[in-house]
Every structure is written in structure tokens, then in C-alpha cells.
Tab-separated table of C-alpha atoms in Angstrom:
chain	number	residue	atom	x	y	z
A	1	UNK	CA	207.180	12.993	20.278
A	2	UNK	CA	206.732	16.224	20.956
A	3	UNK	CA	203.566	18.456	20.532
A	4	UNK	CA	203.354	21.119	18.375
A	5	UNK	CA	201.120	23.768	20.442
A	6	UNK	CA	199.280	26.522	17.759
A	7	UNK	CA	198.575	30.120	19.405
A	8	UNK	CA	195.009	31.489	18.864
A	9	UNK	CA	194.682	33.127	15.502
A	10	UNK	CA	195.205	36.400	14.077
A	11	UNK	CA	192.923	37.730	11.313
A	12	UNK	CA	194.966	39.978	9.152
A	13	UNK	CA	193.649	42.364	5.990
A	14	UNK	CA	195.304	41.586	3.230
A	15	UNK	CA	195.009	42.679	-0.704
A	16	UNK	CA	195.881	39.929	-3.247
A	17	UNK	CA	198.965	40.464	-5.238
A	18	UNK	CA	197.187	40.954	-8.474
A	19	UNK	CA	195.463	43.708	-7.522
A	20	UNK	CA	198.832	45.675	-6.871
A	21	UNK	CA	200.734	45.712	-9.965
A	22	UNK	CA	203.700	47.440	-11.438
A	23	UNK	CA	202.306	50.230	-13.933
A	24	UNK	CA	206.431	51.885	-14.579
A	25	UNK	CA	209.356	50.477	-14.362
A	26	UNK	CA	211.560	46.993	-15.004
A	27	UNK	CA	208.519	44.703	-14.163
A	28	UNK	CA	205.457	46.388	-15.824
A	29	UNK	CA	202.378	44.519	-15.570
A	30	UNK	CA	203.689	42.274	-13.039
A	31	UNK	CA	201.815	41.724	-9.497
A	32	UNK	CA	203.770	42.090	-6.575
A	33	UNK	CA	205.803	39.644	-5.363
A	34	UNK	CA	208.341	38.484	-3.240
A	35	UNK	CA	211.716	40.173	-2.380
A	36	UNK	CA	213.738	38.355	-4.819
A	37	UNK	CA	211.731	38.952	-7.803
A	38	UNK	CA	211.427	42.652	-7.643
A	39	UNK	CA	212.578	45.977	-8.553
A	40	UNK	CA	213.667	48.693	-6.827
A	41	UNK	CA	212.039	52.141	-8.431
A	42	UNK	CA	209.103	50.198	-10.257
A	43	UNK	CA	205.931	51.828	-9.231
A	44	UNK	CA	202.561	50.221	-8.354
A	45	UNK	CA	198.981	50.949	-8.151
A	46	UNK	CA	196.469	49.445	-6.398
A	47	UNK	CA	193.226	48.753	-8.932
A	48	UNK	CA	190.039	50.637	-8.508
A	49	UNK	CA	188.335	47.530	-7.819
A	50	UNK	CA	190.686	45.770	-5.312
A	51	UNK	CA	189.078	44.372	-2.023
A	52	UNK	CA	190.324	43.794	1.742
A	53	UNK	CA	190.068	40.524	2.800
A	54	UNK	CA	190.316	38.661	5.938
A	55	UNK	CA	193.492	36.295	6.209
A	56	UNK	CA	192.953	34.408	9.628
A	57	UNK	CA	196.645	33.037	10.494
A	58	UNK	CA	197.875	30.783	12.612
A	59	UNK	CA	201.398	29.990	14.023
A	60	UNK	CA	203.048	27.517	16.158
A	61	UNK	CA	205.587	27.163	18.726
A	62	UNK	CA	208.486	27.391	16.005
A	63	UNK	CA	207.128	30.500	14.664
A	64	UNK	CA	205.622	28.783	11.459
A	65	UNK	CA	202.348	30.233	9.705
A	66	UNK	CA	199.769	28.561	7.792
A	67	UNK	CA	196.429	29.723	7.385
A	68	UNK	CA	193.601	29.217	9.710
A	69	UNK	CA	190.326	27.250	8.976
A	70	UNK	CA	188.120	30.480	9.531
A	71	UNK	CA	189.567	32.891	6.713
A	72	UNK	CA	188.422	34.268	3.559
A	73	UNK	CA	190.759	33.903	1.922
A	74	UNK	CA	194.002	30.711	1.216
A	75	UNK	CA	194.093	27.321	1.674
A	76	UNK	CA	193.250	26.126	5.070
A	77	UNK	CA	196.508	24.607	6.671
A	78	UNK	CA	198.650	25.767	4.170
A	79	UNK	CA	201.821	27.004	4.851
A	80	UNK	CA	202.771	31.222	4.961
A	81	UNK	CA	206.036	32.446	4.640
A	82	UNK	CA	206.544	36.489	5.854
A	83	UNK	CA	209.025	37.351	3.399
A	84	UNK	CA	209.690	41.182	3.268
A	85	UNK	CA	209.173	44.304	4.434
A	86	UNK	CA	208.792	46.830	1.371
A	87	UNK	CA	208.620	50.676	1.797
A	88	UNK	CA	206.872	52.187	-0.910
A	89	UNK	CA	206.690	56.325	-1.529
A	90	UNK	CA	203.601	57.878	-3.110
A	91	UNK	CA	203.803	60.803	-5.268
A	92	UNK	CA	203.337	63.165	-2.915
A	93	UNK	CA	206.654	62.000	-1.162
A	94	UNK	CA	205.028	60.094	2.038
A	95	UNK	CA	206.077	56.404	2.230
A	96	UNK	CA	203.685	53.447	3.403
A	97	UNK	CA	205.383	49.748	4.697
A	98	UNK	CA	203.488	46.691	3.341
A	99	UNK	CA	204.455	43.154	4.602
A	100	UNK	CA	204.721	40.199	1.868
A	101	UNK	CA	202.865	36.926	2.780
A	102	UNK	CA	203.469	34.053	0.539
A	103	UNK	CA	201.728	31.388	0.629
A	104	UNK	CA	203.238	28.103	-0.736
A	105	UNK	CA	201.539	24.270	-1.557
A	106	UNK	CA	202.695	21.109	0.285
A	107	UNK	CA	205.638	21.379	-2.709
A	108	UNK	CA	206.615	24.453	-1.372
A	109	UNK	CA	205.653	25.849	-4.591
A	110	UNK	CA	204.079	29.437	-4.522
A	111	UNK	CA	200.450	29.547	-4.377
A	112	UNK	CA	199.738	32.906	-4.049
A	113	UNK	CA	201.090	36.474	-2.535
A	114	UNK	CA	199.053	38.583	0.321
A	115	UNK	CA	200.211	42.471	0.542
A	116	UNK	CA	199.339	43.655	4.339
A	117	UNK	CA	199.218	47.627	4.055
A	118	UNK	CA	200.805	49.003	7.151
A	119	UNK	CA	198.874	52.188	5.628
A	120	UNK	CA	195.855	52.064	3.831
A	121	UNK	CA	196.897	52.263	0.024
A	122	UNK	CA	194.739	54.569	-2.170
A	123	UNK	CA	194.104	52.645	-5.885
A	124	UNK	CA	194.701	54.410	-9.293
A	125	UNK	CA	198.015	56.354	-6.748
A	126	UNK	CA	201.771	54.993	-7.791
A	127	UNK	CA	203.714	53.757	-5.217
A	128	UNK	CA	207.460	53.402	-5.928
A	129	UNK	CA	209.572	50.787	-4.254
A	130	UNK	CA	212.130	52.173	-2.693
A	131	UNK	CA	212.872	49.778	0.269
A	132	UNK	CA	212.952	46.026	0.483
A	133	UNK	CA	213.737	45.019	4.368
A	134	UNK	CA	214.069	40.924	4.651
A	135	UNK	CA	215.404	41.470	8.462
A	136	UNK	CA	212.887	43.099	10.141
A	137	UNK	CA	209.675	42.144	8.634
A	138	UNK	CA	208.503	39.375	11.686
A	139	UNK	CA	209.555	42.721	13.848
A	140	UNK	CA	207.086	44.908	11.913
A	141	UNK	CA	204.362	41.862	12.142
A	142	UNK	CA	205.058	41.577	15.884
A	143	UNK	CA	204.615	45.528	16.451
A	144	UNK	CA	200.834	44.624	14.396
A	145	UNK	CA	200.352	41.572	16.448
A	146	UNK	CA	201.033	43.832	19.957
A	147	UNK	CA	198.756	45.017	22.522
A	148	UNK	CA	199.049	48.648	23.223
A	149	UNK	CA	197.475	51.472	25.293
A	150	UNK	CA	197.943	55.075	24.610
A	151	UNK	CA	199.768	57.747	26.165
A	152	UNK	CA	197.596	59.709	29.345
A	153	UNK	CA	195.714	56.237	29.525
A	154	UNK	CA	195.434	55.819	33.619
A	155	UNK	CA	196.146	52.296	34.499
A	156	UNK	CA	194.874	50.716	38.155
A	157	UNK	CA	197.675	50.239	40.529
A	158	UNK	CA	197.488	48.174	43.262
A	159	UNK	CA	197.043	51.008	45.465
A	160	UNK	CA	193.904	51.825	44.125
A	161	UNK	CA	196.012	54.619	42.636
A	162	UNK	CA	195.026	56.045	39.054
A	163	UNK	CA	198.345	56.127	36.853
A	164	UNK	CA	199.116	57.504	33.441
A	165	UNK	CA	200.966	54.614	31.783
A	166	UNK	CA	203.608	56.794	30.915
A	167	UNK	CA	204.881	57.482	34.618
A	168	UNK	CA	204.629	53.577	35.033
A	169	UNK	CA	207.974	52.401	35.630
A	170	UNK	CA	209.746	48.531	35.871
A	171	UNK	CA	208.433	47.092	39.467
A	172	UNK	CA	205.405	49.304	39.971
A	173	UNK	CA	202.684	46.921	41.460
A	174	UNK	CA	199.809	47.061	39.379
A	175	UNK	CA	196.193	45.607	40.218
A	176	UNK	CA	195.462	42.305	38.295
A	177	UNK	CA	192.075	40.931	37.812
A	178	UNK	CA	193.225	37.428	38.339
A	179	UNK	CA	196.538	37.109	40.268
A	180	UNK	CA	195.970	40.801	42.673
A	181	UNK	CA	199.052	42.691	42.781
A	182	UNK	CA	201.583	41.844	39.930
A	183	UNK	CA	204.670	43.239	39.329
A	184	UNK	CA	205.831	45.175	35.794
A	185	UNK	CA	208.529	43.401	33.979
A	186	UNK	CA	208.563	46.285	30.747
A	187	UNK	CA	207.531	48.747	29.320
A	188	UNK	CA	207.402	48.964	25.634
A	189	UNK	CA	207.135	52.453	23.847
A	190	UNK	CA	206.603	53.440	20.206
A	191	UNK	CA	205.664	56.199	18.337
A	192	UNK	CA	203.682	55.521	14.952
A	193	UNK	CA	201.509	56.811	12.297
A	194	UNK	CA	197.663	56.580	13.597
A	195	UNK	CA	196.954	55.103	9.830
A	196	UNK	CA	196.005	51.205	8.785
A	197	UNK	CA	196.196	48.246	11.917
A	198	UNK	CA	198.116	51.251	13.546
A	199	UNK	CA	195.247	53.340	14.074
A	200	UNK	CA	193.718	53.391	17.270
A	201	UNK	CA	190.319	52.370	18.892
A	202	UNK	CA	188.920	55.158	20.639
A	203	UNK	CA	186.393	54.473	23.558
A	204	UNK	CA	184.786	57.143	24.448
A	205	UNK	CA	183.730	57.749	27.605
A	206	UNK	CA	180.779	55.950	29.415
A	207	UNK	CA	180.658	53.614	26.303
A	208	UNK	CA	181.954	50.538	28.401
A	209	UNK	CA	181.427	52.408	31.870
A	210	UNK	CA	184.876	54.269	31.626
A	211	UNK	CA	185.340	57.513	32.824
A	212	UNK	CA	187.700	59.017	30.333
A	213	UNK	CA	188.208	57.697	26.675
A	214	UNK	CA	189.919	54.996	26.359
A	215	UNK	CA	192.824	54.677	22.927
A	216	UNK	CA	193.619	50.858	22.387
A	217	UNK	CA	195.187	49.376	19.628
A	218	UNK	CA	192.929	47.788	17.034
A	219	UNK	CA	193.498	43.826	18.611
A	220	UNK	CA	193.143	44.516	21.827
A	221	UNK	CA	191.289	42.229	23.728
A	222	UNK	CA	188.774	43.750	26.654
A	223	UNK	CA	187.604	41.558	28.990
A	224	UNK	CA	183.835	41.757	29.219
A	225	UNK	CA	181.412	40.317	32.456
A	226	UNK	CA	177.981	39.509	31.322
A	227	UNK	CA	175.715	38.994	34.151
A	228	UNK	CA	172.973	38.064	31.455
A	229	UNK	CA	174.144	36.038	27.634
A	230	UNK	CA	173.361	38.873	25.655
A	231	UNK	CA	175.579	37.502	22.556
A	232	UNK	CA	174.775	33.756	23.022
A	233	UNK	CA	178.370	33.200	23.651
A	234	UNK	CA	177.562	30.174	26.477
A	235	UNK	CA	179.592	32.225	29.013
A	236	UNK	CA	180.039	35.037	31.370
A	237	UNK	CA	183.210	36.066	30.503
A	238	UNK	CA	184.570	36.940	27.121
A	239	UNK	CA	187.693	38.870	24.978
A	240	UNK	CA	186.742	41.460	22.849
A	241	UNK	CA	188.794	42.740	20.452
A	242	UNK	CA	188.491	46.537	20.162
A	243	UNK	CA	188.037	46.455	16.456
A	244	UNK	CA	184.767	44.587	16.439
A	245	UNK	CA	182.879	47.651	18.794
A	246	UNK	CA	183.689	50.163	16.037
A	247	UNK	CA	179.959	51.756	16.015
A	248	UNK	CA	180.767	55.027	14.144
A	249	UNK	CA	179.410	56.627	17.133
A	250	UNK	CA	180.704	55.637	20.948
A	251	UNK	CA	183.909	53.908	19.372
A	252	UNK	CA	185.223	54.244	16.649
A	253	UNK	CA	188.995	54.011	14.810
A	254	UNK	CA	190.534	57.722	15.042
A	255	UNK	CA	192.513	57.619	11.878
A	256	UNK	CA	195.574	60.597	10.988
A	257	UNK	CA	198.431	61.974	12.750
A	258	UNK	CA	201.185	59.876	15.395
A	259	UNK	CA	200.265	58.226	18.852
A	260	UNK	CA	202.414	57.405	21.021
A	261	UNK	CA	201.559	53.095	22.129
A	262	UNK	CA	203.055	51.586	25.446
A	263	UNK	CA	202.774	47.481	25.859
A	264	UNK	CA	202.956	46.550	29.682
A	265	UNK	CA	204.661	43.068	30.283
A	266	UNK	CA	203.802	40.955	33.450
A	267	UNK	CA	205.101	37.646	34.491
A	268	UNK	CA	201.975	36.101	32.360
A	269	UNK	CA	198.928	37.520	30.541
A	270	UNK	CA	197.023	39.385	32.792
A	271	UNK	CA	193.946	41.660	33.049
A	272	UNK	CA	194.462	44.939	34.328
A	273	UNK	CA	192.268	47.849	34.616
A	274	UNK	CA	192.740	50.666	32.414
A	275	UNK	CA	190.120	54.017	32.537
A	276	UNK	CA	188.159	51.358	34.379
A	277	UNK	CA	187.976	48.720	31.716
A	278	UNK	CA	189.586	45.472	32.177
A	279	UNK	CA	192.027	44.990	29.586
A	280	UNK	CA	194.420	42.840	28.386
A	281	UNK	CA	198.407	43.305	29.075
A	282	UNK	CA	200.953	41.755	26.516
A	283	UNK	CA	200.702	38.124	25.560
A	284	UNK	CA	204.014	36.786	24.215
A	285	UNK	CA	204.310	33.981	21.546
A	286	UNK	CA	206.021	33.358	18.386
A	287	UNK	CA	204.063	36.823	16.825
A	288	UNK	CA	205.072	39.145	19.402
A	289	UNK	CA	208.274	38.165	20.908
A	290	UNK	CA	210.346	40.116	17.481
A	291	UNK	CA	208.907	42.498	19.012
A	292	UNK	CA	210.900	42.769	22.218
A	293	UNK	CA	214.427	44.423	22.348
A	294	UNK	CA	216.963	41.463	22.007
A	295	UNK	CA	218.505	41.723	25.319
A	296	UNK	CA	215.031	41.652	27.094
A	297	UNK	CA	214.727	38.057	25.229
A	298	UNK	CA	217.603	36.564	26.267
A	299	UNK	CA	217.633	38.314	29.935
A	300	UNK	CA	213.813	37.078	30.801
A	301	UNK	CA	214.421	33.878	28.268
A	302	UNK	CA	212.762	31.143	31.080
A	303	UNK	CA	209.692	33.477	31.614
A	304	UNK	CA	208.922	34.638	28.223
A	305	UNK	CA	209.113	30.537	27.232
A	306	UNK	CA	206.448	29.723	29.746
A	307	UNK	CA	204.370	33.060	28.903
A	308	UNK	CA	200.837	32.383	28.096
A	309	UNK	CA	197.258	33.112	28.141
A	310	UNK	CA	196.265	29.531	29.746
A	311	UNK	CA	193.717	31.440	32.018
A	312	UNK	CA	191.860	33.083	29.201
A	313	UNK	CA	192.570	31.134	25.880
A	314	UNK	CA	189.097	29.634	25.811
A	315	UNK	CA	187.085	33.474	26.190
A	316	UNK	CA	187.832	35.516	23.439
A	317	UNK	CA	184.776	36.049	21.076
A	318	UNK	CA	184.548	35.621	17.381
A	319	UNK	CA	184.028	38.571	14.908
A	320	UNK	CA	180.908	36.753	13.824
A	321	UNK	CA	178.948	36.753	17.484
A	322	UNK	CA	179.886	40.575	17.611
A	323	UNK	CA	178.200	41.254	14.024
A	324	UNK	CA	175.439	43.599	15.373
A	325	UNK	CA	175.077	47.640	14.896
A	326	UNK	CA	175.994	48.450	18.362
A	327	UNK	CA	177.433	45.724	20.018
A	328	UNK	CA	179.315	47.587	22.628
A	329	UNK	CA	175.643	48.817	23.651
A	330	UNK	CA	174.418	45.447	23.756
A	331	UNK	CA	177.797	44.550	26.007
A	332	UNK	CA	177.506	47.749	28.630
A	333	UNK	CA	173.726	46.600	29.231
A	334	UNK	CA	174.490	42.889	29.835
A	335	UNK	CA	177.385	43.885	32.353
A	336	UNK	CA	175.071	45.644	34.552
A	337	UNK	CA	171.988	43.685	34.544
């Protein structure tokens, strides 16, 4: 028989459907649903007292979602279908992508519909449909799911040399934390609106012992040596996720404009060094592979299926251990002591 392996999960925000309903147009009063049961041209708003919650989801090897036993909201174990990718335009003419989770009983009977906002949405605004994309919406929810690094950010080679990742190119030899020397297989590059789970995580310098600042996307994992349990984690080593040191002050999400993101792909996970901080490099798995250009897939199809993060699955931190006021504080002291 063979084993069905699930990848760590992903906590998502999500809005319910209810909250986003159709105020004009062919559906009116209806909550958002999935593709085949809407209308282009109806418009939307977001109520006043809508709230963000946490969807934790989990996949497996087949690239099937349920919902994870540590989210706010769902049915733990249930299944999740990602069925579209919707453009919506405001207004004021600027369009936002949400992604349409369903989530469906053992039946397969709808249960209930999850909107993840791309963008953040801004209640009481209409927002006309004017896009419904079934074909790309695991790409757009890979692109989320991705680990990316900012342009100017100077990665470690294995010179000792300090690099801006854009002047990285394919076979550059680049300083790994666990394996030395390692080889680049790609280099991803995008260009996208700073807004929503695109907006980065700025670092700012001497918060973690960088240098320079340091822009990460929002799920980013850091790796983090304690030499004293400051979090009561059990461990010296831990994943951060950039998202969970927002402080407000040292770092904090730098929301508006475009930034340009670059994913660096190795022969497996690794942990490289980038403005000094040991980061993650791209993990792929059934959420990120969409991600990678088509012929990449099939060209590097043995590696990619024996990809993993074997050597750090069991370090990454929950949300809930990092729930203090200044946690990367707490984190820079225990590294040094």
C-alpha cells in the first residue's frame, strides 16, 4: 500500500463567503461562490463587519487539500477544493485577484466557501467580477505558497563573496548552511503588487544581526540558533516565518507599490545566508511546484520528485510560541548569549 506523505501546513487568511456578497447585478444578495455559479459584471462588497481568519491547510503528495487540525476556521480533515481565480475591479478602476476555496463534506457536498484576497479588500467598496480564471488558480496559490527574497538582497556565495541576487546566475556556487557549497538550479523572478500575502517583510537592519535590511516574503522561514531556550521551543534550532516578527518597529510588512521577488532553487531545501541571516531557499511540493515554468518540471522531473525539507521538517516554530510584543528581540538576544 502505499503511503500518503502530507507536507507541513500552510495557514492562509481567508474571509467567509457570506461576508462578500453581490450588492448589483444577476445574483444580488448572493455570497460568493464558486466559478460555475457566478456572474460576470455582478459587483460585491465586503461587509463592515467581516473578519480575517486563519485557514491552516494541508496537502498531500497528489496535491489534495483538506484542512489542518490547528485552524480557525473548517472542519478538521475535510476536504478543499481551489476552484478559481476571480479578478475583481473596484470603482476606482484597480483590480484585486481572490482565490476560491471550497470546502466540501465526506459527500462531496459543499460545506462552505473561503475567499483568499490576493489584495486586501476594503468593505462597504464594490468590486465587479470581471475575470473568472479556472487554469491558473493552483499557479497563483503556488506564487503565495513561494519563498522569495527581494531585489539588491546580497546572498553568501561560497566565496565568501557578497552577491545581489539579481546578478546570481544558474551554476553560481552558493554557501549552504548544511551541505557547504551548492550549486543553483533556478532562478525564479516576478514582479508584483507589494499589497495582501504579497507584501513584503522588511528587516531592518541590526534587528536579527544583519547589516542591511533584509525584504522577505511574508512565509519565509529564517533559521534561528538559540544558544539559550528563550521561546521554550525544546530546541536550538528553529524556522521562523517572517510574518510572526512583525513588531511595528524593527520589522514590519512594507505595504504599497511593486517589488520585484526572486526564488533560488537548489538540489534540496537549503539554508543560505542572505544580509547575514540564514534563510530558507525554495522548498518544492505539491503547493509550489505550479509555480515553476513547465519545461523546468519536466527537465529536472527526478530531482524536483525527491525535493524536500527532510533536514529541517521537525524546526519550524508555531505562530503561538512567537505570540510576544517583540519576539525578534527576544530571538537576537538568545542567539548571542
Amino acid at each position: 500500500m502505499t503511503q500518503t506523505t502530507l507536507k507541513p501546513a500552510q495557514s492562509i487568511p481567508v474571509f467567509r463567503a457570506v461576508d462578500f456578497r453581490v450588492v448589483n447585478g444577476a445574483n444580488l444578495g448572493d455570497p460568493i461562490s464558486f466559478a460555475a455559479e457566478l456572474d460576470l459584471d455582478d459587483t460585491y462588497e465586503l461587509s463592515k463587519t467581516a473578519r480575517q481568519y486563519r485557514l491552516s491547510v494541508l496537502n498531500d503528495d497528489s496535491g489534495a487539500f483538506s484542512v489542518a487540525g490547528d485552524t480557525t476556521l473548517g472542519r478538521h480533515g475535510a476536504t478543499l477544493h481551489l476552484d478559481a481565480c476571480l479578478t475583481m475591479m473596484s470603482g476606482t478602476g484597480q483590480t484585486t485577484e481572490i482565490l476560491i476555496l471550497v470546502e466540501v463534506d465526506d459527500g462531496g457536498n459543499v460545506t462552505d466557501v473561503y475567499v483568499l484576497p490576493l489584495a486586501a479588500l476594503i468593505p462597504r467598496m464594490g468590486y465587479a467580477l470581471v475575470g473568472i480564471d479556472r487554469e491558473n488558480a493552483h499557479q497563483k496559490f503556488a506564487e503565495v505558497a513561494c519563498v522569495s527574497f527581494s531585489r539588491d538582497t546580497h546572498i553568501t556565495m561560497a566565496s565568501g563573496e557578497q552577491r545581489r541576487i539579481e546578478d546570481l546566475r544558474v551554476g553560481d556556487m552558493v554557501l549552504t548552511r548544511d551541505d557547504g557549497p551548492q550549486q543553483v538550479r533556478w532562478i525564479g523572478q516576478s514582479t508584483v503588487r507589494a499589497v495582501g500575502e504579497f507584501a513584503p517583510i522588511r528587516i531592518k537592519a541590526g534587528a536579527l544581526h544583519n547589516e542591511n535590511d533584509l525584504f522577505v516574503s511574508p512565509d519565509h522561514r529564517l533559521f534561528i540558533y538559540q544558544r539559550s531556550d528563550a521561546l521554550g521551543a525544546g530546541r536550538s534550532e528553529l524556522l521562523v516565518r517572517a510574518r510572526y516578527l512583525v513588531n511595528g518597529d524593527s520589522v514590519v510588512q512594507q505595504d504599497g507599490g511593486f517589488i520585484d521577488y526572486f526564488q533560488l532553487l537548489f538540489d534540496h531545501h537549503q539554508i543560505i545566508y542572505a544580509e547575514g541571516i540564514a534563510a530558507e531557499t525554495l522548498l518544492v511540493d505539491t503547493r509550489t511546484r505550479a509555480a515553476l515554468p513547465k519545461d523546468l518540471r519536466e527537465a529536472l522531473a527526478d530531482l524536483l520528485s525527491g525535493h524536500g525539507d527532510r533536514a529541517h521538517k521537525d524546526l519550524e516554530v508555531s505562530e503561538a510560541l512567537l505570540n510576544h510584543p517583540d519576539a525578534a528581540s527576544i530571538l537576537k538576544r538568545a542567539s548571542t548569549r
